[in-house]
Amino acid sequence: MSDVPGDLRYSKSHEWVRVNDDGTVTTGITDHAQGLLGDLVFVELPEVDHEVEAEEACAVVESVKAASDVYAPIAGTVVEVNEELNDAPEAVNQDPYGAGWLMRLQPSSVEDVERLMSPDEYQEYIESE
Amino acid sequence: MGNRTPLYESHKAMGARLVDFAGWEMPIHYGSQIEEHHAVRRDAGMFDVSHMTVVDLHGGRTREFLRYLLANNVDKLQDAGKALYSCLLNEQGHVLDDLIVYFLTEDNFRLVVNSATREKDLAWIGRHAAAYDVQVVEQPQLAMIAVQGPRARDKALSLFNAAQRQRIEPLGLFYGAEVDDWFVARTGYTGEDGFEIMLPDVEAAAFWQALADADVRPCGLGARDTLRLEAGMNLYGTDMDETVSPLVSGLGWTVGWEPADRDFIGRKALEAEREAGPAQKFVGLVLEGRGVLRGHQKVIGGSGEGETTSGTFSPTLGRAIALARVPADIGERCQVEVRGKLLDARVVRPPFVRHGKAQIELDAG
């Protein structure tokens, strides 16, 4: 059973979004997604200051099995990426909502977050997939 | 629903993630592919390979038939139980499949071929066998379990009785023996020591459980692929197929050229290719920096371009590795195109890993 924390929002492509106190948002891939991918061995992250559109492929996570795109859940500017993952991509498997975060965005519009799925909606979504 | 091996319920009970593989529902991993990989390099792991096709050939002219059918020379098999790896070629000298042939008796040789090519192989073998009065009998009632790793033999041997152990323990590399109605061979596809065990399907689940109780870790096809790639062993369908010869697939060593008067299917075409000098060669690649190599990525090196045939992240080396078919004049370095970027790679001679140890320098130059 995949972990779906109650305080996050979710995209259909299995990214999670956390709204921080400073108005930025942190994103990563969900527990469900990391389970499907298997052991991650490489993460390619965007450059800081890169502007992303919603649903733009902006990062890549690679497991022993395959490479998979990560999509920006909302539009915004990349303000920080998780450099720790260069040496420890397995953090995404071990702690997808914590140490395994991928990037922090300054959203173009914070209301965009509201359009993403709630935890209940996402839970239902992955069960129906 | 795909075909299921006799171990299907065992896999589910052990938490396998099942995927379709050549029409079979097979475990890809039981939680962590990387941990399964390390278990085989460091201790012992087991694989369900019951989907593979076992074919027995019967008849007084079986050896003569195989001399003609296979690119490798079955006359290398003189001791009962000895195994030989060979390509099955078409008249163009291209690879129909790769297989293991075991010499049991003069009127019974056993082949193990790939499941993805089962129908094609059976048709091809059957078509040519008729002229030699050789009977081709598939053995679908046999399950097959590979037990691999530095401690695999000891752990597996502990499950046999004294009389059986006397048959199995002395087996040399690439030898097998019939043990009651089982067949135990010291072969594998991981670069580690171990056994491949063929046994009646009804006995498979109990033996699998006994191995698990002896601390042999269940491993999926995912780990099997990273292990064979590290060991520099080809996978049919990606590293070679019906469009290429063994000479450009790193399999020239498996062609039995001698004696020169042995006629085998594909010989003329192979001789012509050898004469002309193959335009490509088959090498190993190690990525210098971060990233992961995959099959069928463009390789730029030597006087032109080639491609990776399979690639992965090597858990043992902590680096991306690949097998690749490249221009024959490639130097020590090349570049691989990964998602539009050219990444530096070093050309090496496989295997990358054998018996748990790196076989290549990771930071040469």
Short mmCIF file of C-alpha atoms in Angstrom, two decimals:
data_model
loop_
_atom_site.label_atom_id
_atom_site.label_comp_id
_atom_site.label_asym_id
_atom_site.label_seq_id
_atom_site.Cartn_x
_atom_site.Cartn_y
_atom_site.Cartn_z
CA MET A 1 0.00 0.00 0.00
CA SER A 2 1.48 3.32 -1.06
CA ASP A 3 1.88 6.19 1.37
CA VAL A 4 -0.17 9.31 0.47
CA PRO A 5 0.45 12.07 3.05
CA GLY A 6 -2.60 14.18 3.90
CA ASP A 7 -0.91 17.60 3.68
CA LEU A 8 0.21 17.49 0.02
CA ARG A 9 -1.34 17.95 -3.44
CA TYR A 10 -0.80 15.52 -6.30
CA SER A 11 -0.52 15.48 -10.12
CA LYS A 12 -1.78 12.80 -12.48
CA SER A 13 1.82 12.08 -13.46
CA HIS A 14 2.58 11.15 -9.82
CA GLU A 15 4.37 14.24 -8.55
CA TRP A 16 3.60 15.68 -5.11
CA VAL A 17 3.58 19.36 -4.15
CA ARG A 18 4.09 20.95 -0.73
CA VAL A 19 3.41 24.67 -0.25
CA ASN A 20 6.12 26.24 1.92
CA ASP A 21 5.70 29.22 4.29
CA ASP A 22 7.70 31.48 1.94
CA GLY A 23 5.29 30.88 -0.96
CA THR A 24 7.57 28.51 -2.83
CA VAL A 25 6.55 24.92 -3.46
CA THR A 26 8.61 21.75 -3.06
CA THR A 27 7.98 18.81 -5.39
CA GLY A 28 9.03 15.23 -5.79
CA ILE A 29 7.64 11.93 -6.99
CA THR A 30 5.14 9.96 -4.96
CA ASP A 31 5.71 6.75 -3.03
CA HIS A 32 3.51 5.01 -5.60
CA ALA A 33 5.73 6.27 -8.44
CA GLN A 34 9.01 5.26 -6.82
CA GLY A 35 7.55 1.80 -6.17
CA LEU A 36 6.71 1.39 -9.83
CA LEU A 37 10.13 2.60 -10.96
CA GLY A 38 12.17 0.39 -8.64
CA ASP A 39 15.64 1.21 -7.32
CA LEU A 40 16.69 4.63 -8.58
CA VAL A 41 20.29 4.99 -9.68
CA PHE A 42 20.38 8.42 -11.32
CA VAL A 43 18.46 11.68 -11.10
CA GLU A 44 18.85 14.50 -13.62
CA LEU A 45 17.52 17.82 -12.34
CA PRO A 46 16.91 21.15 -14.11
CA GLU A 47 19.10 24.25 -13.73
CA VAL A 48 18.19 26.77 -11.07
CA ASP A 49 16.36 29.77 -12.63
CA HIS A 50 14.94 27.54 -15.34
CA GLU A 51 11.32 28.48 -16.04
CA VAL A 52 8.96 25.56 -16.37
CA GLU A 53 5.48 25.24 -17.80
CA ALA A 54 2.90 23.06 -16.08
CA GLU A 55 3.24 19.45 -17.27
CA GLU A 56 6.63 20.18 -18.86
CA ALA A 57 9.13 17.32 -18.62
CA CYS A 58 11.81 18.99 -16.50
CA ALA A 59 13.70 16.18 -14.74
CA VAL A 60 14.52 12.54 -15.30
CA VAL A 61 14.68 9.74 -12.78
CA GLU A 62 16.37 6.54 -13.85
CA SER A 63 16.02 3.18 -12.17
CA VAL A 64 17.96 0.04 -13.04
CA LYS A 65 15.00 -0.77 -15.28
CA ALA A 66 14.21 2.43 -17.18
CA ALA A 67 14.35 6.19 -17.46
CA SER A 68 11.24 8.16 -16.62
CA ASP A 69 10.42 11.84 -17.09
CA VAL A 70 9.30 13.97 -14.18
CA TYR A 71 6.82 16.71 -15.06
CA ALA A 72 6.44 20.10 -13.45
CA PRO A 73 3.14 19.88 -11.55
CA ILE A 74 2.61 23.64 -11.95
CA ALA A 75 4.25 26.51 -13.84
CA GLY A 76 7.03 28.44 -12.12
CA THR A 77 10.73 29.11 -11.78
CA VAL A 78 13.16 26.60 -10.33
CA VAL A 79 14.73 28.16 -7.23
CA GLU A 80 16.53 25.13 -5.78
CA VAL A 81 17.25 21.53 -6.71
CA ASN A 82 18.17 18.66 -4.39
CA GLU A 83 21.89 18.28 -5.09
CA GLU A 84 22.13 15.50 -2.51
CA LEU A 85 20.46 13.19 -5.01
CA ASN A 86 23.56 13.28 -7.24
CA ASP A 87 25.29 10.99 -4.79
CA ALA A 88 22.26 9.38 -3.18
CA PRO A 89 19.44 8.84 -5.70
CA GLU A 90 18.16 6.02 -3.48
CA ALA A 91 16.81 8.71 -1.12
CA VAL A 92 13.87 9.00 -3.53
CA ASN A 93 13.03 5.35 -2.85
CA GLN A 94 13.65 5.52 0.87
CA ASP A 95 12.01 8.86 1.68
CA PRO A 96 10.09 10.19 -1.35
CA TYR A 97 8.32 12.98 0.60
CA GLY A 98 11.35 14.01 2.67
CA ALA A 99 15.04 13.60 1.80
CA GLY A 100 14.00 12.48 -1.68
CA TRP A 101 12.49 15.82 -2.77
CA LEU A 102 13.53 16.89 -6.27
CA MET A 103 13.14 20.66 -6.64
CA ARG A 104 11.69 23.85 -5.22
CA LEU A 105 9.69 26.17 -7.48
CA GLN A 106 8.53 29.78 -7.23
CA PRO A 107 5.03 29.27 -8.68
CA SER A 108 3.72 31.61 -11.37
CA SER A 109 0.44 31.50 -9.50
CA VAL A 110 0.05 29.73 -6.17
CA GLU A 111 -3.63 29.10 -6.96
CA ASP A 112 -2.45 26.53 -9.51
CA VAL A 113 -1.73 24.23 -6.57
CA GLU A 114 -5.45 24.09 -5.79
CA ARG A 115 -6.14 22.58 -9.20
CA LEU A 116 -4.05 19.51 -8.34
CA MET A 117 -5.57 16.43 -6.71
CA SER A 118 -6.26 16.22 -3.00
CA PRO A 119 -4.83 13.23 -1.09
CA ASP A 120 -8.21 11.41 -1.26
CA GLU A 121 -8.52 12.07 -4.98
CA TYR A 122 -4.98 10.84 -5.60
CA GLN A 123 -5.54 7.72 -3.51
CA GLU A 124 -8.60 6.93 -5.59
CA TYR A 125 -6.68 7.72 -8.78
CA ILE A 126 -3.86 5.24 -8.11
CA GLU A 127 -6.31 2.55 -7.04
CA SER A 128 -8.22 2.93 -10.31
CA GLU A 129 -5.11 2.94 -12.51
CA MET B 1 -3.33 -13.87 -18.84
CA GLY B 2 0.15 -15.09 -19.70
CA ASN B 3 1.72 -18.49 -19.19
CA ARG B 4 2.59 -19.30 -15.60
CA THR B 5 5.47 -21.40 -14.34
CA PRO B 6 4.97 -23.97 -11.55
CA LEU B 7 6.43 -21.34 -9.21
CA TYR B 8 3.84 -18.66 -9.93
CA GLU B 9 2.10 -19.02 -6.54
CA SER B 10 5.49 -19.10 -4.77
CA HIS B 11 6.44 -15.80 -6.42
CA LYS B 12 3.22 -14.15 -5.34
CA ALA B 13 3.64 -15.42 -1.79
CA MET B 14 7.19 -14.03 -1.71
CA GLY B 15 6.06 -10.57 -2.78
CA ALA B 16 7.18 -10.60 -6.41
CA ARG B 17 6.24 -7.85 -8.82
CA LEU B 18 5.19 -9.84 -11.88
CA VAL B 19 5.60 -8.63 -15.46
CA ASP B 20 5.02 -10.07 -18.89
CA PHE B 21 8.15 -11.65 -20.36
CA ALA B 22 7.75 -13.33 -23.78
CA GLY B 23 4.19 -14.25 -22.86
CA TRP B 24 5.06 -15.47 -19.37
CA GLU B 25 4.11 -13.87 -16.06
CA MET B 26 7.53 -13.65 -14.46
CA PRO B 27 8.95 -11.90 -11.38
CA ILE B 28 10.90 -8.74 -12.22
CA HIS B 29 11.93 -8.33 -8.57
CA TYR B 30 10.77 -9.14 -5.03
CA GLY B 31 11.26 -5.64 -3.61
CA SER B 32 14.73 -4.47 -4.58
CA GLN B 33 16.48 -5.45 -7.79
CA ILE B 34 19.78 -4.02 -6.54
CA GLU B 35 19.73 -6.00 -3.30
CA GLU B 36 18.96 -9.15 -5.28
CA HIS B 37 21.88 -8.38 -7.57
CA HIS B 38 24.24 -7.99 -4.61
CA ALA B 39 22.93 -11.20 -3.00
CA VAL B 40 24.10 -13.14 -6.07
CA ARG B 41 27.51 -11.41 -6.17
CA ARG B 42 28.11 -11.85 -2.44
CA ASP B 43 26.13 -14.87 -1.26
CA ALA B 44 23.42 -16.84 -3.10
CA GLY B 45 20.32 -16.09 -5.12
CA MET B 46 17.82 -18.14 -7.10
CA PHE B 47 15.93 -17.50 -10.31
CA ASP B 48 12.88 -19.18 -11.79
CA VAL B 49 13.85 -19.86 -15.41
CA SER B 50 11.14 -22.42 -16.04
CA HIS B 51 9.92 -20.36 -19.00
CA MET B 52 12.98 -21.48 -20.96
CA THR B 53 12.45 -24.22 -23.51
CA VAL B 54 14.06 -27.62 -22.92
CA VAL B 55 14.26 -29.87 -25.97
CA ASP B 56 15.58 -33.42 -26.05
CA LEU B 57 16.97 -34.85 -29.27
CA HIS B 58 16.84 -38.62 -29.70
CA GLY B 59 18.28 -40.89 -32.35
CA GLY B 60 21.50 -42.60 -33.37
CA ARG B 61 22.50 -39.74 -35.67
CA THR B 62 21.95 -36.93 -33.15
CA ARG B 63 25.62 -35.93 -32.95
CA GLU B 64 25.89 -35.87 -36.73
CA PHE B 65 22.76 -33.71 -36.89
CA LEU B 66 24.09 -31.22 -34.32
CA ARG B 67 27.40 -30.99 -36.19
CA TYR B 68 25.36 -29.58 -39.05
CA LEU B 69 22.79 -27.59 -37.04
CA LEU B 70 25.06 -25.65 -34.66
CA ALA B 71 27.81 -23.11 -35.30
CA ASN B 72 29.85 -24.49 -32.41
CA ASN B 73 31.22 -27.99 -32.79
CA VAL B 74 29.50 -30.65 -30.69
CA ASP B 75 32.55 -32.86 -31.09
CA LYS B 76 33.97 -30.76 -28.24
CA LEU B 77 31.49 -32.77 -26.16
CA GLN B 78 33.14 -36.12 -25.44
CA ASP B 79 32.35 -36.63 -21.74
CA ALA B 80 28.80 -37.43 -20.68
CA GLY B 81 27.15 -34.39 -19.08
CA LYS B 82 29.40 -31.82 -20.76
CA ALA B 83 27.71 -28.61 -21.94
CA LEU B 84 28.48 -26.29 -24.85
CA TYR B 85 27.25 -22.80 -25.69
CA SER B 86 26.40 -22.25 -29.35
CA CYS B 87 24.59 -20.04 -31.80
CA LEU B 88 21.92 -21.41 -34.06
CA LEU B 89 22.45 -19.71 -37.43
CA ASN B 90 20.47 -19.35 -40.61
CA GLU B 91 22.04 -19.73 -44.08
CA GLN B 92 23.01 -16.04 -44.03
CA GLY B 93 25.14 -16.71 -40.96
CA HIS B 94 22.80 -14.60 -38.83
CA VAL B 95 21.73 -15.59 -35.35
CA LEU B 96 18.39 -17.41 -34.96
CA ASP B 97 19.04 -18.04 -31.27
CA ASP B 98 21.71 -18.92 -28.75
CA LEU B 99 21.49 -22.09 -26.70
CA ILE B 100 23.18 -24.57 -24.43
CA VAL B 101 23.58 -28.15 -25.60
CA TYR B 102 24.22 -30.97 -23.12
CA PHE B 103 25.67 -34.32 -24.18
CA LEU B 104 23.78 -36.99 -22.24
CA THR B 105 24.31 -40.13 -24.35
CA GLU B 106 25.14 -40.69 -28.02
CA ASP B 107 21.43 -40.96 -28.78
CA ASN B 108 20.27 -38.19 -26.45
CA PHE B 109 21.45 -34.59 -26.42
CA ARG B 110 19.50 -31.88 -24.59
CA LEU B 111 19.08 -28.28 -25.78
CA VAL B 112 17.98 -25.29 -23.70
CA VAL B 113 16.76 -22.46 -25.92
CA ASN B 114 15.13 -19.08 -25.29
CA SER B 115 11.41 -18.92 -24.60
CA ALA B 116 10.89 -15.87 -26.82
CA THR B 117 12.14 -17.86 -29.84
CA ARG B 118 10.54 -21.19 -28.90
CA GLU B 119 8.24 -21.65 -31.89
CA LYS B 120 10.77 -20.47 -34.44
CA ASP B 121 13.47 -22.72 -32.96
CA LEU B 122 11.28 -25.82 -32.76
CA ALA B 123 10.18 -25.36 -36.37
CA TRP B 124 13.77 -24.83 -37.56
CA ILE B 125 15.21 -27.73 -35.60
CA GLY B 126 12.34 -30.03 -36.58
CA ARG B 127 12.71 -29.16 -40.25
CA HIS B 128 16.40 -30.08 -40.31
CA ALA B 129 16.12 -33.07 -37.92
CA ALA B 130 13.95 -35.10 -40.26
CA ALA B 131 16.81 -35.86 -42.66
CA TYR B 132 18.79 -37.36 -39.75
CA ASP B 133 15.91 -39.38 -38.26
CA VAL B 134 16.28 -37.37 -35.08
CA GLN B 135 13.24 -36.99 -32.83
CA VAL B 136 12.70 -33.54 -31.32
CA VAL B 137 10.88 -33.82 -28.00
CA GLU B 138 10.08 -30.73 -25.97
CA GLN B 139 10.11 -31.19 -22.19
CA PRO B 140 7.49 -28.71 -20.95
CA GLN B 141 6.99 -30.68 -17.72
CA LEU B 142 10.45 -29.61 -16.53
CA ALA B 143 10.78 -26.60 -14.29
CA MET B 144 14.17 -24.90 -14.11
CA ILE B 145 15.74 -23.09 -11.16
CA ALA B 146 19.10 -21.33 -11.33
CA VAL B 147 20.96 -21.06 -8.01
CA GLN B 148 23.85 -18.63 -8.35
CA GLY B 149 26.47 -16.95 -6.18
CA PRO B 150 29.67 -17.74 -4.26
CA ARG B 151 27.70 -19.73 -1.66
CA ALA B 152 25.08 -21.12 -4.06
CA ARG B 153 26.63 -24.57 -4.50
CA ASP B 154 27.07 -25.20 -0.78
CA LYS B 155 23.55 -24.09 0.02
CA ALA B 156 21.99 -26.10 -2.79
CA LEU B 157 24.07 -29.20 -2.01
CA SER B 158 22.81 -29.17 1.58
CA LEU B 159 19.35 -30.05 0.25
CA PHE B 160 20.39 -33.30 -1.46
CA ASN B 161 20.95 -36.70 0.14
CA ALA B 162 24.39 -38.30 0.35
CA ALA B 163 24.02 -40.38 -2.82
CA GLN B 164 22.84 -37.37 -4.80
CA ARG B 165 25.62 -35.18 -3.44
CA GLN B 166 28.13 -37.74 -4.64
CA ARG B 167 26.87 -37.13 -8.17
CA ILE B 168 26.60 -33.32 -7.93
CA GLU B 169 29.57 -32.23 -5.84
CA PRO B 170 32.31 -33.33 -8.28
CA LEU B 171 30.71 -31.60 -11.28
CA GLY B 172 33.22 -29.40 -13.10
CA LEU B 173 32.34 -26.08 -14.71
CA PHE B 174 29.95 -26.56 -17.61
CA TYR B 175 29.14 -30.16 -16.66
CA GLY B 176 25.75 -31.56 -15.70
CA ALA B 177 24.49 -34.87 -14.34
CA GLU B 178 21.20 -36.70 -14.20
CA VAL B 179 20.31 -37.19 -10.56
CA ASP B 180 17.29 -39.51 -10.37
CA ASP B 181 14.79 -37.66 -12.58
CA TRP B 182 16.43 -34.26 -12.04
CA PHE B 183 19.21 -32.74 -14.10
CA VAL B 184 21.75 -30.61 -12.27
CA ALA B 185 24.32 -28.58 -14.21
CA ARG B 186 27.13 -26.30 -13.09
CA THR B 187 26.14 -23.53 -15.47
CA GLY B 188 24.56 -20.10 -15.20
CA TYR B 189 24.02 -16.63 -16.59
CA THR B 190 25.42 -14.38 -13.87
CA GLY B 191 29.23 -14.67 -13.89
CA GLU B 192 29.08 -16.49 -10.56
CA ASP B 193 29.42 -20.16 -9.70
CA GLY B 194 26.25 -22.19 -9.15
CA PHE B 195 23.81 -24.63 -10.63
CA GLU B 196 20.97 -24.69 -13.09
CA ILE B 197 18.57 -27.40 -11.98
CA MET B 198 15.89 -28.96 -14.15
CA LEU B 199 13.26 -30.85 -12.18
CA PRO B 200 9.69 -32.11 -12.60
CA ASP B 201 7.22 -29.22 -12.33
CA VAL B 202 5.33 -30.83 -9.42
CA GLU B 203 8.48 -30.79 -7.29
CA ALA B 204 9.51 -27.21 -8.09
CA ALA B 205 7.61 -25.30 -5.40
CA ALA B 206 8.88 -27.49 -2.56
CA PHE B 207 12.49 -27.21 -3.77
CA TRP B 208 12.16 -23.43 -4.20
CA GLN B 209 10.89 -23.17 -0.61
CA ALA B 210 13.70 -25.40 0.65
CA LEU B 211 16.24 -23.12 -1.05
CA ALA B 212 14.59 -20.08 0.53
CA ASP B 213 14.79 -21.82 3.92
CA ALA B 214 18.52 -22.35 3.24
CA ASP B 215 18.85 -18.54 2.87
CA VAL B 216 18.99 -18.43 -0.90
CA ARG B 217 17.41 -15.14 -1.93
CA PRO B 218 14.68 -15.13 -4.60
CA CYS B 219 15.79 -12.89 -7.48
CA GLY B 220 13.81 -11.57 -10.43
CA LEU B 221 14.55 -11.16 -14.09
CA GLY B 222 15.68 -7.58 -13.37
CA ALA B 223 18.71 -8.74 -11.38
CA ARG B 224 19.28 -11.54 -13.89
CA ASP B 225 19.69 -8.88 -16.58
CA THR B 226 22.11 -6.65 -14.65
CA LEU B 227 24.13 -9.70 -13.58
CA ARG B 228 24.45 -11.12 -17.10
CA LEU B 229 25.37 -7.70 -18.49
CA GLU B 230 28.11 -7.23 -15.89
CA ALA B 231 29.31 -10.72 -16.80
CA GLY B 232 29.47 -9.66 -20.46
CA MET B 233 26.95 -12.30 -21.54
CA ASN B 234 24.73 -11.59 -24.52
CA LEU B 235 20.95 -11.49 -24.46
CA TYR B 236 19.25 -12.78 -27.58
CA GLY B 237 16.91 -10.29 -29.24
CA THR B 238 18.81 -7.20 -28.09
CA ASP B 239 22.54 -7.96 -28.39
CA MET B 240 22.11 -10.15 -31.46
CA ASP B 241 19.29 -11.32 -33.70
CA GLU B 242 18.53 -12.43 -37.24
CA THR B 243 20.11 -9.32 -38.75
CA VAL B 244 23.67 -9.89 -37.52
CA SER B 245 26.30 -12.62 -37.35
CA PRO B 246 28.13 -13.91 -34.28
CA LEU B 247 31.30 -12.23 -35.62
CA VAL B 248 29.88 -8.75 -34.90
CA SER B 249 28.16 -9.86 -31.69
CA GLY B 250 31.17 -10.77 -29.57
CA LEU B 251 30.48 -14.44 -30.27
CA GLY B 252 33.21 -15.27 -32.75
CA TRP B 253 34.74 -17.50 -30.05
CA THR B 254 31.68 -19.76 -30.19
CA VAL B 255 32.11 -20.58 -33.87
CA GLY B 256 33.74 -23.98 -34.35
CA TRP B 257 35.85 -23.25 -37.45
CA GLU B 258 37.89 -26.41 -37.06
CA PRO B 259 37.79 -28.91 -38.67
CA ALA B 260 37.51 -26.90 -41.87
CA ASP B 261 35.49 -29.64 -43.58
CA ARG B 262 32.63 -29.56 -41.05
CA ASP B 263 29.67 -28.18 -42.94
CA PHE B 264 27.25 -26.30 -40.71
CA ILE B 265 24.34 -24.02 -41.47
CA GLY B 266 25.66 -20.50 -42.08
CA ARG B 267 29.31 -21.54 -42.50
CA LYS B 268 29.76 -20.18 -46.03
CA ALA B 269 28.35 -16.79 -45.13
CA LEU B 270 30.48 -16.58 -41.99
CA GLU B 271 33.63 -17.50 -43.90
CA ALA B 272 32.94 -14.77 -46.44
CA GLU B 273 32.40 -12.24 -43.66
CA ARG B 274 35.60 -13.32 -41.90
CA GLU B 275 37.50 -13.08 -45.16
CA ALA B 276 36.28 -9.56 -45.87
CA GLY B 277 36.93 -8.49 -42.28
CA PRO B 278 33.84 -7.48 -40.27
CA ALA B 279 33.10 -3.75 -40.49
CA GLN B 280 31.98 -3.69 -36.89
CA LYS B 281 33.04 -5.12 -33.61
CA PHE B 282 31.37 -5.81 -30.33
CA VAL B 283 32.74 -4.11 -27.23
CA GLY B 284 31.95 -3.07 -23.69
CA LEU B 285 31.45 0.58 -22.74
CA VAL B 286 31.82 2.24 -19.36
CA LEU B 287 30.33 5.68 -18.93
CA GLU B 288 32.93 8.09 -17.53
CA GLY B 289 30.53 10.34 -15.68
CA ARG B 290 27.06 10.18 -14.20
CA GLY B 291 24.08 8.78 -16.05
CA VAL B 292 22.71 5.47 -17.23
CA LEU B 293 23.28 3.71 -20.54
CA ARG B 294 20.45 1.79 -22.21
CA GLY B 295 20.16 -0.42 -25.25
CA HIS B 296 20.00 1.14 -28.73
CA GLN B 297 21.61 4.49 -28.02
CA LYS B 298 23.84 6.01 -30.68
CA VAL B 299 27.59 5.57 -30.21
CA ILE B 300 30.02 7.93 -31.95
CA GLY B 301 33.55 6.64 -32.30
CA GLY B 302 36.17 5.45 -34.76
CA SER B 303 35.25 6.22 -38.36
CA GLY B 304 31.52 6.39 -37.81
CA GLU B 305 28.63 5.42 -35.64
CA GLY B 306 27.42 2.36 -33.83
CA GLU B 307 24.91 1.60 -31.14
CA THR B 308 24.62 0.16 -27.69
CA THR B 309 22.83 -3.19 -27.79
CA SER B 310 22.07 -3.29 -24.09
CA GLY B 311 22.98 -1.04 -21.21
CA THR B 312 22.30 -0.57 -17.55
CA PHE B 313 23.61 0.80 -14.32
CA SER B 314 26.07 -1.71 -12.89
CA PRO B 315 25.30 -2.17 -9.20
CA THR B 316 28.72 -3.75 -8.59
CA LEU B 317 30.75 -0.99 -10.27
CA GLY B 318 28.45 1.92 -9.45
CA ARG B 319 28.73 2.99 -13.10
CA ALA B 320 26.70 2.76 -16.25
CA ILE B 321 27.87 -0.01 -18.60
CA ALA B 322 26.80 -1.23 -22.01
CA LEU B 323 27.50 -3.73 -24.73
CA ALA B 324 27.80 -2.06 -28.12
CA ARG B 325 28.28 -2.80 -31.80
CA VAL B 326 30.67 -0.15 -33.08
CA PRO B 327 32.96 0.64 -36.05
CA ALA B 328 35.85 -1.85 -36.13
CA ASP B 329 38.40 0.99 -35.89
CA ILE B 330 37.03 2.46 -32.67
CA GLY B 331 39.72 3.67 -30.27
CA GLU B 332 39.78 3.63 -26.49
CA ARG B 333 37.16 6.32 -26.16
CA CYS B 334 33.82 7.18 -27.68
CA GLN B 335 30.66 9.13 -26.99
CA VAL B 336 27.14 7.89 -26.40
CA GLU B 337 24.09 9.99 -27.15
CA VAL B 338 21.79 10.02 -24.13
CA ARG B 339 18.67 12.20 -24.42
CA GLY B 340 20.31 14.49 -26.94
CA LYS B 341 23.57 14.91 -25.00
CA LEU B 342 26.90 13.32 -25.90
CA LEU B 343 28.43 11.58 -22.89
CA ASP B 344 32.03 10.31 -22.75
CA ALA B 345 32.55 6.56 -22.48
CA ARG B 346 35.53 4.25 -22.43
CA VAL B 347 35.79 1.18 -24.63
CA VAL B 348 36.59 -1.99 -22.69
CA ARG B 349 36.68 -5.70 -23.22
CA PRO B 350 33.86 -7.53 -21.39
CA PRO B 351 33.30 -9.04 -18.87
CA PHE B 352 32.90 -6.10 -16.52
CA VAL B 353 32.55 -8.32 -13.42
CA ARG B 354 33.33 -11.96 -12.69
CA HIS B 355 33.12 -13.82 -9.39
CA GLY B 356 32.19 -10.68 -7.50
CA LYS B 357 35.21 -8.68 -8.73
CA ALA B 358 35.59 -5.83 -11.20
CA GLN B 359 37.43 -6.97 -14.34
CA ILE B 360 38.08 -3.48 -15.66
CA GLU B 361 39.92 -0.44 -14.35
CA LEU B 362 37.31 2.13 -13.40
CA ASP B 363 39.50 5.20 -13.64
CA ALA B 364 42.12 4.44 -16.23
CA GLY B 365 43.53 7.66 -17.68
#
